[in-house]
Structures are given as C-alpha cells and as structure tokens.
C-alpha cells in the first residue's frame, strides 16, 4: 500500500490504483496523510475542508465524508482511517507515505555526503524521483496545505543542491554542468546554485565561463533583489581569478559509475495505467536484445519506454541510460548523443584520447552491459539501425529499447506496437468510466490545473466522449485536459 502526496494524491494497493473520486474526500485523505500517525481534531478538519462556508451540521458532514473515504479505502483494510476521541487519524506505516520516504532518503543522503558522496548522490536522486508534480494540490486552498507544500518544496530544492554537491565531491564536474545550469534557470535567486555552477565550470577547465557566470549572477541578483552577491560568492570569484589551490579538484570521473545507475528523468506527473503494456514490453525485452516500440506521435511510446526502463535499473550491470534523439539534426549526431549519455568524452566527434568515438562507445557498452533507451529514432532511423547492429554484434550483454514511428529493421529486432489508452464503452456506468485508463489520465491532468476537479455522472460521460474523440492518444488527452482551466468538460 502506498499513499502519494508529492504530486496529485494517489493511492495504490497490491500494485493497482485505489480510486478516491470525491474532491473533499481526497482533501480529507491528504490532510490526514500530512499528519499520519497523529490525531487530527474534528474541528480542524471542518475548518480546513469547508472554510467559512460551513455546512448546516458540520459534525454530520464530516462524519459522512469520513464514511465515504473509508468505503473508497476498503481494499486497504478497515483500520486505515481510525476514529479517536477528538478526531481521526491515518494509521499506516511511515514508508507507505512518499513524503516520509522522501524525507528519510534525503536525511540518509546528507549523512553520506562527507565520506561516501556517490552513495549520497544515489539516495538523493531516489528521493527526488518520488516527486510527480507540486505537492498537495488538493489542499492548495488550505493553510495546512500551503504550509506543508512550502516546507516540502524547500526540502526538495535543497535536496537538488545537496545531490549536486555530492556529484561535485565525487569528481563529476563536467557531467553536471548542464544539470546545474538547468537548476539555476529554475531558481535563479538561490545563490548556492550559482556557486555550484561556477565551481563545476572552473574544475572542468572553463575559467572564463565560470567568471562570466559570476557576472550574470551579480546582474540577476541586482535586478531582482537590489542586492550584491554574498561575501561567499565574491570570495569564490576571487579564488577563481587567483587559481586558488583551495578550490581543489577531485579526480575527474564520467558516468556511468558505481552508485549512479541511470539518467532517467524524474516524472513531473503520474504515469497512468498501461499495466498490460508494461508487462508485455518487459517480457519482449527479455526475449530480444533489441526491442522497438512503434506507433504514431502522441501515443505514449517515450513514457512507456521510460517506465519500463525505470523498473529494470537493478537488472543491468551497467545501469540504464536514456539517449534523447529528438534534437539530433542528422544521423552523424547519433553516436555523439550516445557518448554523452554514457559519459564518454569527445572533442569534435573524436574521443578525448584521439581514438574514434564509435570505438570508445562500443568499448564502454561491452564493458558495462547497460540497457540503452534510444528515444525518437524515426528521423535518424538509418544511423540508429547501424549503431544498434554494431552494438549487438560486439557487446553481447547490451539490451536496446528504442522508440520510433517505424521499425529499425535490424536482424533480431523485436517490435511492439504501442496501442492507445483503453477507452470506456458508450453506455458504461460511472464507476467503469472512471476506471478506464483514458478517463483516469484526463481526470488526473485536469485536477493538476484545476484542484478539486472530479467526475460526476454527467461529467464522466462527457470526459469519456472527449477521450473517444481523441482516439485514446495520451498526448491529445493531456492537451485537452489542460483546457479545463478555462472550459467546462
């Protein structure tokens, strides 16, 4: 059993979702989850759930809401939401709550920062991967929700920075420059990120860029806050100008390494449904060293591939490495994209030691036996086919999972046509409509942009109609659900 609040509320039991359909029922569960293991008084629950618009009989209304929630959580057992003299309590193991697991992993990662930075980076990465979107959207209009969401968000931001410190301490300066730059763009007023970017650039031999980064930080802080950089940031600039030995530089390393097992992105949203497809793809990947997921744009090939790959990280000695080819303009860039994902250094298409880049990639793959995820191969399909053929012939332990609108047509290739999401029947009852993957996706994405969105009988029929008109294509359904900000179903 799992209760997830680091994103839209999600409850699972025995590997399957448990629906909590009502907006107020979901808010009640979220409130209890925030204080899991502690009694939340009835007065406080009434105040948070109804605010100034109190029902005629608040005690009765709360009791009815609790009863509905208990019915929804019936698959979890009868002692999940328990009554206490002054209120109610969510009684679940601490590790059943993603927020508690997140805090535990962050604390464990920080304890390892000094002596075992790679282990620290791995644990902090696992913690950050639990996030699926802004925390507690169901409680966005409550004092408790806003306060707890702000606390968790601050912890998340600090954990991102702790993970960068761990990778820098382990010597991955060049590998994390791009990641730190993205973190700076997301939160440009956090000076710690500017310091990390300057240090990573300097230790990568990019002193001029490190000094330009300081000037940019100074400009941003001045324009946004009217402040000069902190003494610590100014001292770092002076140390870089002087090539101060105290800046040091641990041995330069490249990913993949022990302790860093993948480069898969953390999900910003939940992955809905696809249980049968995940099982089928996993089975085919066991049978074929190259498996290509094919289908039209928007059908969810990439999401399915990443979800399957994430489940197999521990099965591959060399980890799992995503190669994103969507931005690769021509076939000659495919090898460079693979090299970057694997941490193989290059200069202008040649390996850092002067050898052909392709030879170094093949050596790395043969030595580590990873699972490579080649995403969006359709516009460079010939180069991907040539790469796959070479790797399969020279690296017996490699597995390749590709996504493309057409097969690679390589000997031994397995193929899987990714279907649209399952659609409900026209005359299905509301419960059956709400349980279909397509409708669930619409509802979850709609709730993310309009907190409290839920299905009633009329709404369920309309959502099902929209999903059918969109042929069950996940991307189309997500784009439609985003319009809930301005339009009714």
C-alpha atoms as one frame of an Amber mdcrd trajectory, in Angstrom:
protein
   0.000   0.000   0.000   1.226   3.497  -0.903  -0.217   6.970  -0.339   1.471
   9.611  -2.502   1.140  13.366  -1.929   4.263  14.586  -3.778   2.052  15.433
  -6.734  -1.670  14.761  -7.198  -2.979  12.443  -4.471  -2.503   8.818  -5.483
  -3.324   5.645  -3.562  -2.215   2.188  -4.655  -2.663  -1.243  -3.133  -1.224
  -4.534  -4.352   0.211  -2.757  -7.390  -3.098  -1.271  -8.548  -4.733   2.144
  -8.102  -7.371   2.790  -5.452  -9.837   5.441  -6.617 -10.767   8.234  -4.220
 -13.149  10.144  -6.504 -14.636  12.990  -4.437 -12.666  16.256  -4.183 -13.499
  16.693  -0.487 -12.743  13.017   0.192  -9.333  13.464  -1.455  -8.700  16.622
   0.550  -9.606  14.781   3.768  -7.167  11.968   2.961  -4.450  14.490   2.122
  -4.995  16.286   5.450  -4.764  13.020   7.357  -1.673  11.979   5.348   0.151
  15.192   6.280  -0.276  14.247   9.955  -0.179  10.455   9.519   0.097   8.671
  12.848  -1.266  11.677  14.713  -4.841  12.614  15.587  -6.283  15.497  13.571
  -9.124  17.081  15.522 -12.591  17.198  14.041 -12.698  20.989  14.477  -9.545
  21.435  12.461 -10.744  19.097   9.708 -14.024  21.002   9.414 -12.215  24.329
   9.275  -9.777  23.152   6.590 -12.336  21.289   4.463 -15.144  23.866   4.441
 -13.521  27.135   5.489 -16.059  29.925   6.039 -18.777  28.059   4.075 -19.688
  25.702   6.888 -22.415  23.124   6.306 -25.569  23.283   8.426 -24.375  20.374
  10.578 -20.532  20.317  10.419 -20.142  17.208  12.592 -22.569  15.245  10.436
 -20.962  16.468   7.209 -17.513  15.463   8.423 -18.731  12.044   9.513 -20.316
  11.493   6.090 -17.058  12.485   4.363 -15.084  10.098   6.564 -17.542   7.297
   5.758 -17.146   7.863   2.012 -13.373   7.881   2.357 -13.439   4.624   4.312
 -15.550   2.992   1.612 -13.048   4.127  -1.045 -10.150   2.771   1.018 -11.880
  -0.516   1.807  -9.301  -2.509  -0.244  -6.662  -1.346   2.263  -8.475  -2.731
   5.298 -10.759  -1.363   7.988  -8.090   0.189  10.234  -6.647   2.797   7.893
  -8.752   5.803   8.910  -9.378   5.309  12.623 -11.612   7.251  14.997 -10.155
   8.797  18.116 -11.904  10.697  20.939 -11.219  14.143  19.451 -10.896  13.377
  15.759  -9.423  10.983  13.203  -6.049   9.523  12.294  -4.481   7.883   9.236
  -2.839   4.719  10.550  -0.272   3.484   8.019   3.426   2.512   8.112   5.707
   5.521   7.671   7.216   4.154   4.443   3.737   3.904   2.904   3.822   7.686
   2.531   6.003   9.052  -0.267   6.671  12.270   1.662   8.045  10.309   4.642
  10.214   8.171   2.336  11.449  11.337   0.650  12.482  12.884   3.971  14.162
   9.661   5.117  16.178   9.289   1.899  17.229  12.948   1.997  18.427  12.608
   5.597  20.354   9.406   4.779  21.893  11.006   1.688  23.061  14.035   3.657
  24.713  11.807   6.253  26.796  10.216   3.487  27.821  13.471   1.797  31.193
  13.756   3.522  32.599  10.241   3.236  30.560   8.484   0.513  29.412  11.123
  -1.974  28.375   8.656  -4.696  26.048   6.827  -2.329  24.732  10.200  -1.208
  24.029  11.202  -4.817  22.186   7.945  -5.452  19.982   8.269  -2.366  19.211
  11.913  -3.023  18.358  11.006  -6.612  15.976   8.296  -5.390  14.352  10.830
  -3.078  13.857  13.384  -5.854  12.426  10.731  -8.192   9.429  10.398  -5.842
   8.145  13.810  -6.931   5.433  13.781  -9.617   4.432  17.445  -9.505   3.675
  20.176  -6.929   2.899  18.640  -3.538  -0.631  18.557  -2.103  -2.594  20.276
  -4.902  -5.793  19.034  -3.210  -5.018  21.345  -0.266  -3.939  24.392  -2.258
  -6.709  26.495  -0.665  -5.991  25.479   2.943  -3.497  26.873   5.447  -2.208
  23.405   6.287  -1.729  22.505   2.627   0.088  25.690   1.724   2.412  25.467
   4.715   3.248  21.782   4.232   3.660  22.147   0.456   6.056  25.064   1.003
   8.059  23.055   3.552   8.353  20.039   1.251   9.220  22.218  -1.745  12.051
  23.892   0.159  13.354  20.465   1.157  13.183  19.362  -2.486  15.150  22.378
  -3.691  17.802  21.826  -1.019  17.998  18.117  -1.902  18.649  19.012  -5.547
  21.561  21.159  -4.403  22.846  18.507  -1.983  22.895  15.990  -4.831  24.950
  18.376  -6.955  27.399  18.862  -4.066  27.734  15.082  -3.812  28.485  14.689
  -7.537  30.999  17.545  -7.429  32.700  15.974  -4.428  32.952  12.710  -6.379
  34.592  14.407  -9.374  31.717  14.651 -11.874  32.362  18.318 -12.682  31.849
  18.275 -16.445  28.965  15.832 -16.298  26.812  18.011 -14.053  27.373  21.425
 -15.661  24.233  21.122 -17.797  22.186  19.867 -14.867  23.302  22.727 -12.602
  22.604  25.260 -15.348  19.019  23.961 -15.565  18.681  24.230 -11.777  19.922
  27.827 -11.902  17.395  28.706 -14.598  14.610  27.200 -12.492  15.598  29.071
  -9.288  17.895  31.978 -10.243  17.709  33.651  -6.817  19.315  30.731  -4.949
  22.976  31.703  -4.672  24.084  28.186  -3.800  23.269  27.102  -7.360  25.356
  29.894  -8.848  28.282  28.837  -6.636  27.926  25.230  -7.736  27.838  26.214
 -11.410  30.928  28.405 -11.066  32.833  25.629  -9.291  31.813  22.962 -11.817
  32.876  25.156 -14.731  36.206  26.062 -13.108  37.047  22.459 -12.261  36.183
  21.476 -15.847  38.844  23.873 -17.134  36.334  26.575 -18.126  37.600  29.504
 -16.044  36.304  32.237 -18.369  32.794  30.796 -18.315  32.952  30.497 -14.524
  33.773  34.223 -14.244  31.027  35.127 -16.720  28.632  33.113 -14.568  29.562
  35.267 -11.580  28.819  38.441 -13.552  25.459  37.031 -14.628  24.628  36.088
 -11.037  25.533  39.607  -9.913  23.266  41.121 -12.572  20.319  38.834 -11.765
  20.550  39.397  -8.013  20.853  43.153  -8.524  17.896  43.407 -10.904  15.589
  41.092  -8.947  16.503  41.888  -5.333  18.631  45.019  -5.443  21.419  43.109
  -3.680  25.103  42.478  -4.288  26.340  38.846  -4.286  27.102  37.406  -0.864
  30.658  37.515   0.543  30.917  33.772  -0.121  30.133  34.193  -3.811  32.585
  37.131  -4.077  35.309  35.060  -2.403  34.739  32.256  -4.910  35.198  34.714
  -7.794  38.477  35.936  -6.269  39.672  32.349  -5.759  38.930  31.516  -9.394
  40.807  34.611 -10.605  43.800  33.563  -8.483  43.615  29.856  -9.375  43.482
  29.264  -5.634  44.637  25.686  -4.833  41.982  25.541  -2.099  39.330  25.142
  -4.812  40.844  21.727  -5.398  39.554  19.201  -7.865  38.739  15.573  -7.072
  39.708  13.098  -9.809  37.616  13.754 -12.913  35.105  10.984 -13.499  32.496
  10.152 -16.100  29.128   8.496 -15.795  28.101   5.723 -15.586  29.792   4.724
 -12.346  29.071   2.597  -9.332  26.348   4.302  -7.366  24.925   6.250 -10.347
  22.676   3.764 -12.092  20.663   5.748 -14.637  19.931   9.148 -16.166  16.168
   8.682 -16.471  14.222  11.877 -15.784  12.118  12.185 -12.648   8.466  12.264
 -13.586   6.707  15.602 -13.222   3.340  13.826 -13.440   1.982  10.378 -12.628
   2.186   7.526 -15.123  -1.383   6.356 -15.626  -2.384   2.798 -16.497  -0.538
   0.668 -19.076  -0.120  -2.316 -16.725  -0.638  -4.846 -19.522   1.650  -2.933
 -21.903   4.408  -2.684 -19.280   4.202  -6.428 -18.661   4.242  -7.250 -22.397
   7.160  -4.926 -23.160   9.168  -6.302 -20.240   8.623  -9.853 -21.456   9.627
  -8.975 -25.031  12.733  -7.167 -23.787  13.764 -10.354 -22.002  13.410 -12.234
 -25.291  15.001  -9.678 -27.658  18.251  -7.761 -27.232  16.728  -5.019 -29.406
  13.080  -4.093 -28.962  11.484  -1.178 -30.808   8.273   0.445 -29.593   6.479
   1.758 -32.666   3.400   3.909 -33.076   2.179   7.358 -34.130   3.227  10.553
 -32.404   1.472  11.160 -29.095   0.614   7.517 -28.397   2.981   7.410 -25.406
   6.000   5.473 -26.695   8.534   7.522 -24.728   6.581   7.438 -21.459   6.113
   3.675 -21.721   9.801   3.115 -22.535  10.976   5.231 -19.585   8.558   3.488
 -17.211   9.715   0.020 -18.303  13.366   1.091 -18.143  12.945   2.512 -14.634
  11.634  -0.853 -13.449  14.784  -2.591 -14.782  17.578  -0.374 -13.421  18.796
  -3.039 -11.000  18.721  -5.788 -13.648  21.520  -4.363 -15.814  25.138  -4.255
 -14.554  25.867  -1.056 -16.462  22.646   0.701 -15.485  20.011   2.240 -17.750
  20.853   5.198 -19.993  18.382   7.315 -21.933  19.597   8.741 -25.263  17.247
  11.513 -26.380  17.472  11.860 -30.151  14.631  14.307 -30.775  17.047  17.253
 -31.012  19.646  15.397 -33.114  19.514  17.052 -36.540  21.201  14.335 -38.612
  22.483  10.788 -38.378  26.051  11.840 -37.654  24.915  13.153 -34.269  23.556
   9.837 -33.003  26.924   8.487 -31.838  27.676  11.751 -30.021  24.318  11.590
 -28.238  25.031   8.033 -27.068  28.531   9.046 -25.955  27.125  11.946 -23.922
  24.599   9.688 -22.192  27.315   7.178 -21.294  29.808   9.818 -20.151  32.289
   9.120 -22.969  34.200  12.330 -23.582  34.689  13.658 -27.109  36.152  16.591
 -28.983  34.573  17.266 -32.368  33.436  13.697 -32.921  36.726  12.184 -31.732
  37.287  10.592 -28.348  39.174  12.618 -25.743  42.189  10.324 -26.236  42.187
  10.782 -30.017  40.566   7.433 -30.862  37.372   7.179 -32.943  34.341   7.989
 -30.817  32.452   4.914 -32.028  35.228   2.615 -30.788  35.098   4.196 -27.320
  31.302   3.871 -27.157  31.455   0.216 -28.166  34.153  -0.454 -25.543  32.109
   1.240 -22.821  28.944  -0.670 -23.733  30.782  -4.008 -23.978  32.433  -3.454
 -20.585  29.350  -2.287 -18.665  26.433  -4.178 -20.311  23.796  -1.451 -19.954
  20.231  -1.057 -21.161  20.196   1.773 -23.731  16.938   3.593 -24.415  17.149
   5.205 -27.864  14.238   7.646 -27.931  12.704   9.189 -31.089  14.679   7.323
 -33.748  12.337   7.948 -36.697  14.201  10.922 -38.252  17.641   9.270 -37.895
  16.488   5.682 -38.329  19.381   4.590 -40.593  22.041   5.814 -38.166  20.187
   4.195 -35.243  19.960   0.916 -37.145  23.694   0.993 -37.908  24.529   1.755
 -34.272  22.232  -0.985 -32.969  23.696  -3.557 -35.379  27.238  -2.700 -34.310
  26.464  -2.817 -30.592  24.540  -6.087 -30.827  27.434  -7.694 -32.742  30.212
  -6.511 -30.421  28.612  -6.200 -26.967  26.782  -9.437 -26.085  25.444  -8.080
 -22.772  23.764  -4.945 -24.124  19.989  -4.511 -24.357  18.460  -1.750 -26.517
  14.938  -0.379 -26.131  14.119   2.016 -28.983  11.105   4.213 -29.743  10.276
   5.137 -33.315   7.394   5.689 -35.691   8.885   2.930 -37.859  10.991  -0.170
 -37.128  14.783  -0.082 -37.319  14.699  -3.257 -39.450  17.745  -4.780 -37.773
  18.261  -8.551 -37.661  16.817  -9.969 -34.438  14.753  -6.847 -33.703  11.575
  -7.319 -31.690   8.718  -4.922 -32.347   5.819  -3.778 -30.187   3.048  -1.542
 -31.496   2.047   0.755 -28.626  -1.756   0.930 -28.516  -3.827   3.957 -27.481
  -5.117   4.034 -23.913  -8.055   1.775 -23.162 -11.366   3.549 -23.843 -14.657
   3.054 -21.993 -17.769   1.691 -23.638 -20.501   4.178 -24.589 -23.065   3.012
 -22.064 -20.710   2.061 -19.219 -21.672   3.096 -15.657 -19.798   5.960 -13.991
 -17.556   3.616 -11.947 -16.437   1.807 -15.097 -15.873   5.068 -16.967 -13.756
   6.439 -14.106 -11.658   3.265 -14.076 -10.609   3.364 -17.746  -7.024   4.479
 -18.389  -8.015   7.242 -20.808 -10.538   8.823 -18.423  -8.170   8.455 -15.449
  -5.466  10.305 -17.382  -7.872  13.130 -18.257  -9.066  13.449 -14.661  -5.554
  13.474 -13.162  -4.259  16.094 -15.608  -7.404  18.196 -15.189  -7.067  18.065
 -11.393  -3.499  19.308 -11.719  -4.649  22.550 -13.387  -7.974  22.855 -11.543
  -7.568  21.494  -7.989 -10.654  19.680  -6.803 -11.771  18.586 -10.276 -13.638
  15.269 -10.088 -16.227  13.274 -12.018 -19.970  13.237 -11.560 -22.315  11.245
 -13.786 -22.701  13.938 -16.449 -19.028  14.865 -16.359 -17.893  11.252 -16.657
 -19.930  10.765 -19.805 -18.536  13.957 -21.331 -14.928  13.065 -20.461 -15.385
   9.603 -21.950 -16.759  11.206 -25.118 -13.726  13.516 -25.366 -11.345  10.578
 -24.886 -13.097   8.582 -27.607 -12.977  11.536 -30.000  -9.228  11.757 -29.328
  -8.788   8.031 -30.083  -7.240   7.430 -26.663  -3.983   9.216 -27.587  -2.317
  10.242 -24.289  -0.748  13.455 -25.602  -4.052  14.623 -27.097  -5.906  13.801
 -23.866  -3.352  15.733 -21.778  -3.631  18.766 -24.065  -7.420  18.625 -23.838
  -7.401  18.277 -20.061  -5.252  21.411 -19.780  -8.172  23.400 -21.248 -10.138
  22.709 -18.065  -8.580  25.925 -16.754 -10.972  27.861 -18.984 -13.661  25.468
 -20.238 -16.175  23.096 -18.704 -15.928  19.433 -19.665
